[in-house]
Short mmCIF file of C-alpha atoms in Angstrom, two decimals:
data_model
loop_
_atom_site.label_atom_id
_atom_site.label_comp_id
_atom_site.label_asym_id
_atom_site.label_seq_id
_atom_site.Cartn_x
_atom_site.Cartn_y
_atom_site.Cartn_z
CA MET B 3 12.08 9.79 -23.29
CA ARG B 4 12.69 13.47 -23.15
CA PRO B 5 15.47 14.70 -20.85
CA ARG B 6 15.09 16.54 -17.66
CA ARG B 7 16.00 20.08 -18.36
CA VAL B 8 17.90 21.36 -14.94
CA ARG B 9 19.52 24.69 -13.40
CA TYR B 10 22.25 24.83 -10.69
CA ALA B 11 21.03 27.15 -7.84
CA SER B 12 24.65 29.09 -6.24
CA GLY B 13 23.65 26.98 -2.87
CA PHE B 14 24.00 23.48 -5.10
CA GLN B 15 27.22 25.01 -6.63
CA LYS B 16 28.68 25.97 -3.05
CA ALA B 17 28.07 22.45 -1.30
CA LEU B 18 29.05 20.37 -4.30
CA ARG B 19 32.43 22.23 -4.34
CA ASP B 20 32.44 21.63 -0.52
CA CYS B 21 32.32 17.83 -0.99
CA PRO B 22 35.14 15.50 -1.16
CA LEU B 23 36.65 14.85 -4.68
CA GLU B 24 35.29 11.16 -4.74
CA LEU B 25 31.99 12.27 -3.93
CA GLN B 26 31.78 15.04 -6.63
CA VAL B 27 32.42 12.23 -8.81
CA GLN B 28 29.32 10.35 -7.65
CA ILE B 29 27.44 13.38 -7.78
CA ILE B 30 27.85 14.60 -11.08
CA ARG B 31 27.21 10.94 -12.37
CA ALA B 32 23.83 11.02 -10.39
CA VAL B 33 22.79 14.29 -12.19
CA GLU B 34 23.96 12.95 -15.45
CA GLN B 35 21.77 10.02 -14.95
CA PHE B 36 18.71 12.24 -13.56
CA ILE B 37 18.77 14.17 -16.63
CA ASN B 38 18.72 11.17 -19.06
CA ARG B 39 16.27 9.35 -16.71
CA THR B 40 18.41 6.27 -16.92
CA ALA B 41 18.48 5.24 -13.53
CA GLU B 42 15.30 6.07 -11.75
CA ASN B 43 15.20 3.05 -9.63
CA SER B 44 18.50 3.98 -7.55
CA LEU B 45 17.94 7.74 -8.02
CA ARG B 46 14.70 7.35 -6.25
CA PRO B 47 13.02 10.67 -7.26
CA GLU B 48 10.42 11.79 -4.58
CA ARG B 49 8.78 14.44 -3.04
CA LYS B 50 9.89 15.40 0.45
CA GLN B 51 7.00 15.08 2.71
CA GLY B 52 6.40 17.97 4.97
CA LEU B 53 8.20 20.53 2.73
CA ASP B 54 6.35 22.39 0.19
CA GLY B 55 7.72 21.59 -3.15
CA ILE B 56 11.08 20.30 -2.38
CA TRP B 57 12.14 16.91 -4.25
CA ALA B 58 15.04 14.62 -3.37
CA PHE B 59 17.07 12.12 -5.46
CA ARG B 60 19.84 9.63 -4.10
CA VAL B 61 23.43 10.01 -4.72
CA THR B 62 24.34 7.51 -2.55
CA SER B 63 22.51 5.56 0.70
CA GLY B 64 23.48 8.47 2.65
CA VAL B 65 23.70 11.51 0.05
CA ARG B 66 20.89 13.22 -1.44
CA VAL B 67 20.42 16.13 -4.11
CA PHE B 68 17.52 18.38 -3.22
CA TYR B 69 15.48 20.15 -5.91
CA ARG B 70 12.42 22.04 -6.89
CA GLN B 71 10.88 22.45 -10.16
CA ALA B 72 10.52 26.01 -11.71
CA LYS B 73 9.77 27.17 -14.84
CA ASP B 74 10.77 29.24 -17.84
CA ALA B 75 9.60 30.21 -21.43
CA GLN B 76 10.73 26.62 -22.46
CA GLY B 77 8.67 24.71 -19.81
CA THR B 78 9.77 23.34 -16.55
CA TYR B 79 13.01 22.54 -15.23
CA SER B 80 14.65 21.16 -12.07
CA GLU B 81 16.53 23.74 -9.82
CA LEU B 82 18.93 22.11 -7.61
CA ILE B 83 19.64 23.66 -4.52
CA HIS B 84 21.59 21.55 -2.38
CA VAL B 85 23.17 18.24 -2.08
CA GLY B 86 24.57 16.75 1.39
CA PRO B 87 24.35 13.95 3.78
CA HIS B 88 20.46 12.59 4.51
CA ASP B 89 19.33 9.39 6.36
CA ASP B 90 15.67 7.42 5.51
CA TYR B 91 14.80 6.92 8.71
CA ARG B 92 11.90 4.58 7.37
CA THR B 93 13.92 2.48 6.21
CA ILE B 94 17.29 2.75 7.68
CA ASN B 95 16.82 -0.40 10.07
CA ARG B 96 15.04 -2.44 8.04
CA ARG B 97 18.16 -2.69 6.00
CA ARG B 98 20.43 -3.60 8.56
CA MET Y 15 27.85 33.66 13.82
CA LEU Y 16 24.93 30.98 14.11
CA GLY Y 17 25.60 27.58 15.04
CA ALA Y 18 25.26 25.22 17.77
CA LEU Y 19 25.00 27.59 20.15
CA ALA Y 20 21.95 29.49 18.47
CA ILE Y 21 19.96 26.11 18.68
CA SER Y 22 20.76 25.59 22.17
CA GLY Y 23 17.98 27.07 23.23
CA TYR Y 24 15.54 25.60 20.69
CA VAL Y 25 16.12 21.53 20.72
CA LEU Y 26 14.61 19.17 23.40
CA PRO Y 27 16.41 15.58 24.56
CA PRO Y 28 14.66 12.79 22.27
CA PRO Y 29 11.29 11.59 23.51
CA VAL Y 30 11.27 8.28 25.82
CA LEU Y 31 9.72 5.59 23.35
CA THR Y 32 6.86 4.21 26.07
CA ALA Y 33 6.18 0.92 24.24
CA GLU Y 34 9.83 0.34 23.72
CA ARG Y 35 10.21 0.66 27.34
CA GLY Y 36 7.08 -1.72 27.96
CA ALA Y 37 8.98 -4.12 25.13
CA ARG Y 38 12.37 -4.31 27.36
CA ARG Y 39 9.90 -5.82 30.19
CA GLY Y 40 8.59 -8.08 27.77
CA ILE Y 41 5.67 -7.81 25.77
CA PRO Y 42 2.39 -8.07 27.99
CA SER Y 43 0.14 -10.79 28.42
CA GLY Y 44 -3.01 -10.85 30.05
CA ASP Y 45 -4.66 -8.07 31.50
CA SER Y 46 -1.99 -5.90 32.13
CA LEU Y 47 -4.03 -2.76 32.27
CA ALA Y 48 -2.72 -0.47 34.88
CA ARG Y 49 0.89 -1.15 32.50
CA LEU Y 50 -0.86 -0.13 29.62
CA ALA Y 51 -2.32 2.72 31.08
CA GLU Y 52 1.16 4.05 32.24
CA LEU Y 53 2.45 3.41 28.79
CA ALA Y 54 -0.31 5.26 27.40
CA GLU Y 55 0.30 8.39 29.90
CA THR Y 56 3.94 8.34 28.94
CA GLN Y 57 3.05 7.99 25.22
CA ALA Y 58 0.83 10.95 25.75
CA ARG Y 59 3.71 12.68 27.13
CA ALA Y 60 6.06 11.66 24.37
CA ARG Y 61 3.18 13.43 21.87
CA ALA Y 62 3.32 16.80 23.50
CA LYS Y 63 7.21 16.95 23.58
CA LEU Y 64 7.14 15.96 19.73
CA LYS Y 65 4.69 19.13 19.10
CA GLU Y 66 6.72 21.67 21.26
CA GLN Y 67 9.78 20.69 19.57
CA ARG Y 68 8.12 21.31 16.31
CA ASP Y 69 6.89 24.65 17.36
CA ARG Y 70 10.61 25.39 18.54
CA PHE Y 71 11.68 24.79 15.05
CA GLU Y 72 9.34 26.94 13.80
CA GLN Y 73 10.26 29.79 15.89
CA LEU Y 74 14.06 29.13 14.92
CA TYR Y 75 13.55 29.13 11.22
CA ARG Y 76 11.57 32.59 12.05
CA HIS Y 77 14.55 34.06 13.70
CA ALA Y 78 17.00 32.45 10.74
CA GLU Y 79 14.66 34.33 8.12
CA GLN Y 80 15.55 37.42 9.27
CA PRO Y 81 17.26 39.67 6.33
CA GLU Y 82 20.17 40.05 8.56
CA VAL Y 83 20.90 36.44 8.62
CA ASP Y 84 23.91 35.75 5.64
CA PRO Y 85 23.69 32.40 3.80
CA ASP Y 86 26.86 31.23 5.30
CA ASP Y 87 25.02 31.79 9.02
CA LEU Y 88 22.04 29.82 7.69
CA VAL Y 89 24.15 26.78 6.09
CA ALA Y 90 26.15 26.56 9.91
CA LEU Y 91 23.10 26.53 11.17
CA ALA Y 92 21.99 23.83 9.40
CA GLN Y 93 25.25 21.89 9.92
CA ALA Y 94 24.80 22.38 13.63
CA LEU Y 95 21.25 20.83 13.32
CA ARG Y 96 22.64 17.93 11.59
CA THR Y 97 25.04 17.29 14.69
CA GLN Y 98 22.47 17.34 16.92
CA GLU Y 99 20.23 15.04 14.70
CA LEU Y 100 23.07 12.59 14.85
CA GLU Y 101 23.36 12.55 18.22
CA ASN Y 102 19.43 11.93 18.93
CA ALA Y 103 19.61 9.25 16.13
CA ALA Y 104 22.45 7.38 18.09
CA ILE Y 105 20.00 7.53 21.23
CA LEU Y 106 16.61 6.58 19.26
CA LEU Y 107 17.73 3.94 16.31
CA PRO Y 108 18.78 1.29 18.67
CA GLN Y 109 15.12 1.49 20.32
CA ILE Y 110 13.40 2.02 16.98
CA GLU Y 111 15.32 -1.34 16.11
CA GLN Y 112 14.18 -3.08 18.88
CA LEU Y 113 10.64 -2.07 18.64
CA ARG Y 114 10.78 -3.46 15.47
CA ILE Y 115 12.00 -6.46 16.19
CA ASN Y 116 9.46 -6.71 19.24
CA LEU Y 117 6.84 -5.62 16.75
CA ALA Y 118 7.98 -8.69 13.99
CA SER Y 119 7.56 -11.67 17.13
CA PRO Y 120 5.12 -14.12 16.96
CA LYS Y 121 3.71 -13.28 20.47
CA ALA Y 122 3.42 -9.70 19.39
CA ARG Y 123 0.82 -11.14 16.55
CA VAL Y 124 -1.25 -12.84 19.71
CA ASP Y 125 -4.97 -11.30 19.28
CA THR Y 126 -5.64 -10.10 22.91
CA PRO Y 127 -6.82 -6.85 23.72
CA ALA Y 128 -3.69 -6.27 26.03
CA ILE Y 129 -1.45 -7.41 22.86
CA ARG Y 130 -3.52 -5.21 20.50
CA SER Y 131 -3.36 -2.16 22.57
CA TRP Y 132 0.85 -2.57 23.22
CA ARG Y 133 0.71 -2.89 19.50
CA ARG Y 134 -0.94 0.26 18.68
CA LEU Y 135 1.38 2.15 21.27
CA ALA Y 136 4.41 0.55 19.46
CA GLU Y 137 3.81 1.69 16.47
CA GLU Y 138 2.67 4.96 17.46
CA SER Y 139 6.02 5.20 19.11
CA LEU Y 140 7.93 4.23 16.28
CA GLU Y 141 6.19 6.92 14.44
CA ILE Y 142 7.26 9.54 17.18
CA ALA Y 143 10.51 8.77 16.95
CA VAL Y 144 10.87 8.61 13.07
CA VAL Y 145 9.00 12.28 12.95
CA TRP Y 146 11.11 13.58 15.71
CA LEU Y 147 14.40 12.91 13.40
CA GLU Y 148 12.71 13.94 10.28
CA LEU Y 149 11.71 17.37 12.10
CA TYR Y 150 15.62 17.96 12.33
CA GLN Y 151 16.26 17.05 8.66
CA ASN Y 152 13.05 19.00 7.14
CA LEU Y 153 14.39 22.18 9.09
CA GLN Y 154 18.13 21.43 7.92
CA ILE Y 155 16.62 21.03 4.12
CA ARG Y 156 14.51 24.66 4.59
CA LEU Y 157 17.72 26.43 5.91
CA PHE Y 158 19.76 24.93 3.00
CA ARG Y 159 17.13 26.78 0.52
CA LEU Y 160 17.00 29.66 2.47
CA ALA Y 161 20.51 29.85 2.23
CA SER Y 162 20.33 29.33 -1.58
CA ASP Y 163 17.83 32.03 -2.30
CA ARG Y 164 19.74 34.42 -0.13
CA ARG Y 165 23.30 33.40 -2.21
CA SER Y 166 20.96 33.72 -5.50
CA GLU Y 167 20.97 37.41 -4.77
CA THR Y 168 24.47 38.00 -5.53
CA GLU Y 169 25.52 35.11 -6.98
CA PRO Y 170 23.27 33.80 -9.86
CA GLY Y 171 23.57 30.06 -10.22
CA SER Y 172 24.08 28.90 -13.60
CA PRO Y 173 21.65 28.76 -16.90
CA VAL Y 174 19.04 26.30 -17.64
CA PHE Y 175 20.67 23.18 -19.17
CA ASP Y 176 18.73 21.13 -22.07
CA ASP Y 177 20.75 18.15 -22.42
CA ALA Y 178 23.10 15.73 -19.75
CA GLU Y 179 26.54 16.38 -21.65
CA SER Y 180 26.74 20.61 -21.30
CA ALA Y 181 25.08 19.88 -17.64
CA THR Y 182 27.69 17.75 -16.65
CA GLU Y 183 30.60 19.60 -18.39
CA TYR Y 184 29.69 22.46 -16.53
CA LEU Y 185 30.04 20.73 -12.73
CA ARG Y 186 33.55 19.30 -13.91
CA LYS Y 187 34.64 22.59 -14.53
CA LEU Y 188 33.02 23.98 -11.33
CA VAL Y 189 34.65 21.48 -9.42
CA ALA Y 190 38.25 22.06 -11.37
CA GLU Y 191 38.33 25.59 -10.43
#
C-alpha cells in the first residue's frame, strides 16, 4: 500500500519539542506507523466530530496527533498541526 | 497574556445530570410521574446550559481570532481550557460512570412507561455530559490549529515527505536540536 505523504506544520513541531523525551519517541514511532499504514487498528485515524476538516490518530490512550488534509502538485498529503493530551469521553468509562 | 484569567468569563459550572440524581435515589418504579416531570424540567435546564456554554466558547474563539493575539497566547489559552476541562471531568466522569452502571442494570430494562422515560432521560444526560466535555476539547483543537497557522506566517514548517524514513529522520533531528 502506498505510504501517506506528510508535512509538519510549525505548531506540531513546537508541540513535539515541548513533550517529554519518552513521549517524543512514542510520537515519532506513531508517525512512522501512520505514514506506512502499518498499525491502523491502534492508531485509529478518525475525523473529529464537530471540527471542520480536522482528523486525529492515537499515540497513546491519552495523546493524539491532530492533522488535516491538504493538496500539492503531487497529490494529497496530511499536514500534522498539533500533538497533545486528549481523552475520549465516549469510551473512557467503558475501559475501566 | 491570555490564560486562566481570560477564560473565567466564558466558562459555566458543569450541568447537573438529572437522571443521575434520580438514579441515586433509585430507578423509578410504578407511576413516578411527578418525579419524572421534575427530572425532565432539570434536564431542559441542562440542555439550555449546554447551548449557552457553546455560545460562550464561540465568543471566546472570535476574540482569540483577533490579529493581535499571538500564537503563544493562543496556546496558553488552550492549556487553560485543558485545565478547566479536567476539573469538569473530575465532577462529571463519576456521574457518567454511575449512569452507565444504572442503565446496564436489569431494573433499567423493565418495560414500563416510567422506566422507559427514565431511560431516555438517562441516555440524554450521558450525551449532555460527554458533549459538555467535548466542547472544551474542540475549542482547544481549534485554538491549536489557529496558533499553528499564525506561527506558519513566520516559521514555515517542514517540506512534504513521501516516505517514512526521511519524515522520521527530520523529527529525530528536530527534537535533538
